[in-house]
C-alpha cells in the first residue's frame, strides 16, 4: 500500500510538472497568432496595392474585362496570396522569390475554376502576382 501511494503521488507530481512545462513552453494563443498574421498581411497589402486605374488594367489583362465581379475576384486572389505569405512569415519561415512563386501558383490553382472564361487568365494572374515579389520582399523586412 505504501508503494502504490508513493507511485500515485509521483505520477501526480510528474503530471502537474508536465502540464506546467507545457503551458510555459506552448506557442502563443490562436488569437495572438491571428493578430500577428493580420498585421503582416496588412503591411504586405499596403505595399502591393496599386491605384484603382492600375487594378482595373490588371483585371482587364487577366479576365478580359473589368466588372465588379472580376475586380472582386482579382482582389480575393491577391488577398489570399498576401494572407498565405503572412502565415508563412508568421510561422518563422524564410520567404524567398522561389517560395513566393510557389505560394502564388498554389493560390491561383485553388481559384482555377474562376479563370475558365478567359484564355490564359490563370497564367496571367500568376505572372502579375509574381511581379510583386520585390514589393513583398521589401514589406517582409
PDB file of C-alpha atoms in Angstrom:
ATOM      1  CA  UNK A   1       0.000   0.000   0.000  1.00  0.00           C
ATOM      2  CA  UNK A   2       2.777   2.421   0.802  1.00  0.00           C
ATOM      3  CA  UNK A   3       4.499   1.714  -2.542  1.00  0.00           C
ATOM      4  CA  UNK A   4       1.317   2.281  -4.535  1.00  0.00           C
ATOM      5  CA  UNK A   5       0.648   5.529  -2.652  1.00  0.00           C
ATOM      6  CA  UNK A   6       4.159   6.808  -3.428  1.00  0.00           C
ATOM      7  CA  UNK A   7       3.770   5.768  -7.061  1.00  0.00           C
ATOM      8  CA  UNK A   8       0.448   7.634  -7.277  1.00  0.00           C
ATOM      9  CA  UNK A   9       1.953  10.794  -5.738  1.00  0.00           C
ATOM     10  CA  UNK A  10       4.994  10.603  -8.041  1.00  0.00           C
ATOM     11  CA  UNK A  11       2.696  10.175 -11.028  1.00  0.00           C
ATOM     12  CA  UNK A  12       0.590  13.170 -10.000  1.00  0.00           C
ATOM     13  CA  UNK A  13       3.666  15.347  -9.389  1.00  0.00           C
ATOM     14  CA  UNK A  14       5.014  14.333 -12.803  1.00  0.00           C
ATOM     15  CA  UNK A  15       1.712  15.113 -14.479  1.00  0.00           C
ATOM     16  CA  UNK A  16       1.451  18.530 -12.825  1.00  0.00           C
ATOM     17  CA  UNK A  17       5.070  19.349 -13.714  1.00  0.00           C
ATOM     18  CA  UNK A  18       4.416  18.276 -17.311  1.00  0.00           C
ATOM     19  CA  UNK A  19       1.296  20.412 -17.534  1.00  0.00           C
ATOM     20  CA  UNK A  20       3.088  23.468 -16.152  1.00  0.00           C
ATOM     21  CA  UNK A  21       6.001  22.929 -18.523  1.00  0.00           C
ATOM     22  CA  UNK A  22       3.614  22.552 -21.440  1.00  0.00           C
ATOM     23  CA  UNK A  23       1.895  25.818 -20.589  1.00  0.00           C
ATOM     24  CA  UNK A  24       5.181  27.657 -20.224  1.00  0.00           C
ATOM     25  CA  UNK A  25       6.592  26.337 -23.479  1.00  0.00           C
ATOM     26  CA  UNK A  26       3.397  26.391 -25.527  1.00  0.00           C
ATOM     27  CA  UNK A  27       3.273  28.613 -28.616  1.00  0.00           C
ATOM     28  CA  UNK A  28       1.231  31.772 -28.441  1.00  0.00           C
ATOM     29  CA  UNK A  29      -2.539  31.608 -28.449  1.00  0.00           C
ATOM     30  CA  UNK A  30      -4.532  31.262 -31.640  1.00  0.00           C
ATOM     31  CA  UNK A  31      -5.924  34.758 -31.155  1.00  0.00           C
ATOM     32  CA  UNK A  32      -2.422  36.238 -30.868  1.00  0.00           C
ATOM     33  CA  UNK A  33      -1.256  34.280 -33.915  1.00  0.00           C
ATOM     34  CA  UNK A  34      -4.207  35.522 -35.966  1.00  0.00           C
ATOM     35  CA  UNK A  35      -3.478  39.102 -34.872  1.00  0.00           C
ATOM     36  CA  UNK A  36       0.175  38.741 -35.914  1.00  0.00           C
ATOM     37  CA  UNK A  37      -0.799  37.293 -39.297  1.00  0.00           C
ATOM     38  CA  UNK A  38      -3.285  40.136 -39.798  1.00  0.00           C
ATOM     39  CA  UNK A  39      -0.584  42.746 -39.076  1.00  0.00           C
ATOM     40  CA  UNK A  40       1.836  41.198 -41.576  1.00  0.00           C
ATOM     41  CA  UNK A  41      -0.922  40.834 -44.178  1.00  0.00           C
ATOM     42  CA  UNK A  42      -1.920  44.496 -43.752  1.00  0.00           C
ATOM     43  CA  UNK A  43       1.688  45.605 -44.211  1.00  0.00           C
ATOM     44  CA  UNK A  44       2.021  43.447 -47.329  1.00  0.00           C
ATOM     45  CA  UNK A  45      -1.278  44.711 -48.746  1.00  0.00           C
ATOM     46  CA  UNK A  46      -0.272  48.333 -48.281  1.00  0.00           C
ATOM     47  CA  UNK A  47       2.954  47.659 -50.145  1.00  0.00           C
ATOM     48  CA  UNK A  48       1.457  45.906 -53.178  1.00  0.00           C
ATOM     49  CA  UNK A  49      -1.896  47.614 -53.667  1.00  0.00           C
ATOM     50  CA  UNK A  50      -1.865  49.886 -56.671  1.00  0.00           C
ATOM     51  CA  UNK A  51      -4.160  52.625 -57.848  1.00  0.00           C
ATOM     52  CA  UNK A  52      -7.718  51.976 -58.966  1.00  0.00           C
ATOM     53  CA  UNK A  53      -6.617  52.516 -62.566  1.00  0.00           C
ATOM     54  CA  UNK A  54      -3.737  50.065 -62.129  1.00  0.00           C
ATOM     55  CA  UNK A  55      -6.065  47.451 -60.643  1.00  0.00           C
ATOM     56  CA  UNK A  56      -8.581  47.894 -63.448  1.00  0.00           C
ATOM     57  CA  UNK A  57      -5.873  47.440 -66.098  1.00  0.00           C
ATOM     58  CA  UNK A  58      -4.619  44.252 -64.410  1.00  0.00           C
ATOM     59  CA  UNK A  59      -8.144  42.882 -64.103  1.00  0.00           C
ATOM     60  CA  UNK A  60      -8.736  43.523 -67.809  1.00  0.00           C
ATOM     61  CA  UNK A  61      -5.470  41.768 -68.615  1.00  0.00           C
ATOM     62  CA  UNK A  62      -6.463  38.717 -66.581  1.00  0.00           C
ATOM     63  CA  UNK A  63     -10.222  38.492 -67.176  1.00  0.00           C
ATOM     64  CA  UNK A  64     -10.672  40.405 -70.411  1.00  0.00           C
ATOM     65  CA  UNK A  65     -12.967  42.982 -68.837  1.00  0.00           C
ATOM     66  CA  UNK A  66     -13.252  44.823 -65.544  1.00  0.00           C
ATOM     67  CA  UNK A  67     -16.611  44.276 -63.903  1.00  0.00           C
ATOM     68  CA  UNK A  68     -17.477  44.419 -60.218  1.00  0.00           C
ATOM     69  CA  UNK A  69     -17.293  40.631 -60.164  1.00  0.00           C
ATOM     70  CA  UNK A  70     -13.894  40.339 -61.877  1.00  0.00           C
ATOM     71  CA  UNK A  71     -12.397  43.126 -59.769  1.00  0.00           C
ATOM     72  CA  UNK A  72     -13.656  41.398 -56.616  1.00  0.00           C
ATOM     73  CA  UNK A  73     -12.212  38.067 -57.772  1.00  0.00           C
ATOM     74  CA  UNK A  74      -8.851  39.667 -58.591  1.00  0.00           C
ATOM     75  CA  UNK A  75      -8.729  41.259 -55.140  1.00  0.00           C
ATOM     76  CA  UNK A  76      -9.742  37.984 -53.489  1.00  0.00           C
ATOM     77  CA  UNK A  77      -6.937  36.054 -55.188  1.00  0.00           C
ATOM     78  CA  UNK A  78      -4.409  38.762 -54.374  1.00  0.00           C
ATOM     79  CA  UNK A  79      -5.602  38.912 -50.758  1.00  0.00           C
ATOM     80  CA  UNK A  80      -5.335  35.141 -50.438  1.00  0.00           C
ATOM     81  CA  UNK A  81      -1.714  35.281 -51.636  1.00  0.00           C
ATOM     82  CA  UNK A  82      -0.951  38.015 -49.111  1.00  0.00           C
ATOM     83  CA  UNK A  83      -2.534  36.001 -46.289  1.00  0.00           C
ATOM     84  CA  UNK A  84      -0.599  32.852 -47.216  1.00  0.00           C
ATOM     85  CA  UNK A  85       2.662  34.822 -47.279  1.00  0.00           C
ATOM     86  CA  UNK A  86       1.791  36.333 -43.884  1.00  0.00           C
ATOM     87  CA  UNK A  87       1.080  32.864 -42.450  1.00  0.00           C
ATOM     88  CA  UNK A  88       4.417  31.536 -43.678  1.00  0.00           C
ATOM     89  CA  UNK A  89       6.254  34.586 -42.363  1.00  0.00           C
ATOM     90  CA  UNK A  90       4.474  34.367 -39.012  1.00  0.00           C
ATOM     91  CA  UNK A  91       5.475  30.722 -38.720  1.00  0.00           C
ATOM     92  CA  UNK A  92       9.064  31.928 -38.724  1.00  0.00           C
ATOM     93  CA  UNK A  93       9.893  30.566 -42.143  1.00  0.00           C
ATOM     94  CA  UNK A  94      12.002  32.456 -44.636  1.00  0.00           C
ATOM     95  CA  UNK A  95      10.354  33.529 -47.853  1.00  0.00           C
ATOM     96  CA  UNK A  96      12.485  33.855 -50.938  1.00  0.00           C
ATOM     97  CA  UNK A  97      11.483  34.513 -54.524  1.00  0.00           C
ATOM     98  CA  UNK A  98      11.056  30.805 -55.255  1.00  0.00           C
ATOM     99  CA  UNK A  99       8.874  30.151 -52.203  1.00  0.00           C
ATOM    100  CA  UNK A 100       6.780  33.239 -53.023  1.00  0.00           C
ATOM    101  CA  UNK A 101       6.305  31.979 -56.591  1.00  0.00           C
ATOM    102  CA  UNK A 102       5.158  28.604 -55.241  1.00  0.00           C
ATOM    103  CA  UNK A 103       2.628  30.298 -52.966  1.00  0.00           C
ATOM    104  CA  UNK A 104       1.292  32.323 -55.920  1.00  0.00           C
ATOM    105  CA  UNK A 105       0.990  29.228 -58.114  1.00  0.00           C
ATOM    106  CA  UNK A 106      -0.769  27.246 -55.376  1.00  0.00           C
ATOM    107  CA  UNK A 107      -3.251  30.011 -54.614  1.00  0.00           C
ATOM    108  CA  UNK A 108      -4.098  30.630 -58.268  1.00  0.00           C
ATOM    109  CA  UNK A 109      -4.598  26.881 -58.776  1.00  0.00           C
ATOM    110  CA  UNK A 110      -7.135  26.968 -55.918  1.00  0.00           C
ATOM    111  CA  UNK A 111      -9.087  29.551 -57.956  1.00  0.00           C
ATOM    112  CA  UNK A 112      -8.593  27.847 -61.340  1.00  0.00           C
ATOM    113  CA  UNK A 113     -12.324  27.478 -61.934  1.00  0.00           C
ATOM    114  CA  UNK A 114     -12.670  31.265 -61.821  1.00  0.00           C
ATOM    115  CA  UNK A 115     -10.367  31.640 -64.815  1.00  0.00           C
ATOM    116  CA  UNK A 116     -12.128  29.239 -67.192  1.00  0.00           C
ATOM    117  CA  UNK A 117     -13.888  32.074 -69.044  1.00  0.00           C
ATOM    118  CA  UNK A 118     -10.641  33.706 -70.141  1.00  0.00           C
ATOM    119  CA  UNK A 119      -7.840  32.412 -72.264  1.00  0.00           C
ATOM    120  CA  UNK A 120      -4.689  32.010 -70.181  1.00  0.00           C
ATOM    121  CA  UNK A 121      -6.255  34.045 -67.329  1.00  0.00           C
ATOM    122  CA  UNK A 122      -4.705  31.931 -64.596  1.00  0.00           C
ATOM    123  CA  UNK A 123      -1.249  32.169 -66.176  1.00  0.00           C
ATOM    124  CA  UNK A 124      -1.639  35.931 -66.498  1.00  0.00           C
ATOM    125  CA  UNK A 125      -2.692  36.167 -62.852  1.00  0.00           C
ATOM    126  CA  UNK A 126       0.362  34.160 -61.770  1.00  0.00           C
ATOM    127  CA  UNK A 127       2.592  36.406 -63.861  1.00  0.00           C
ATOM    128  CA  UNK A 128       1.110  39.600 -62.416  1.00  0.00           C
ATOM    129  CA  UNK A 129       1.390  38.385 -58.842  1.00  0.00           C
ATOM    130  CA  UNK A 130       4.957  37.183 -59.293  1.00  0.00           C
ATOM    131  CA  UNK A 131       5.878  40.712 -60.411  1.00  0.00           C
ATOM    132  CA  UNK A 132       5.021  41.857 -56.885  1.00  0.00           C
ATOM    133  CA  UNK A 133       7.971  39.910 -55.421  1.00  0.00           C
ATOM    134  CA  UNK A 134      10.226  42.939 -54.855  1.00  0.00           C
ATOM    135  CA  UNK A 135       7.416  44.781 -53.089  1.00  0.00           C
ATOM    136  CA  UNK A 136       6.677  41.703 -50.972  1.00  0.00           C
ATOM    137  CA  UNK A 137      10.349  41.307 -50.133  1.00  0.00           C
ATOM    138  CA  UNK A 138      10.557  44.959 -49.083  1.00  0.00           C
ATOM    139  CA  UNK A 139       7.494  44.628 -46.854  1.00  0.00           C
ATOM    140  CA  UNK A 140       8.829  41.479 -45.178  1.00  0.00           C
ATOM    141  CA  UNK A 141      11.951  43.203 -43.901  1.00  0.00           C
TER     142      UNK A 141
END
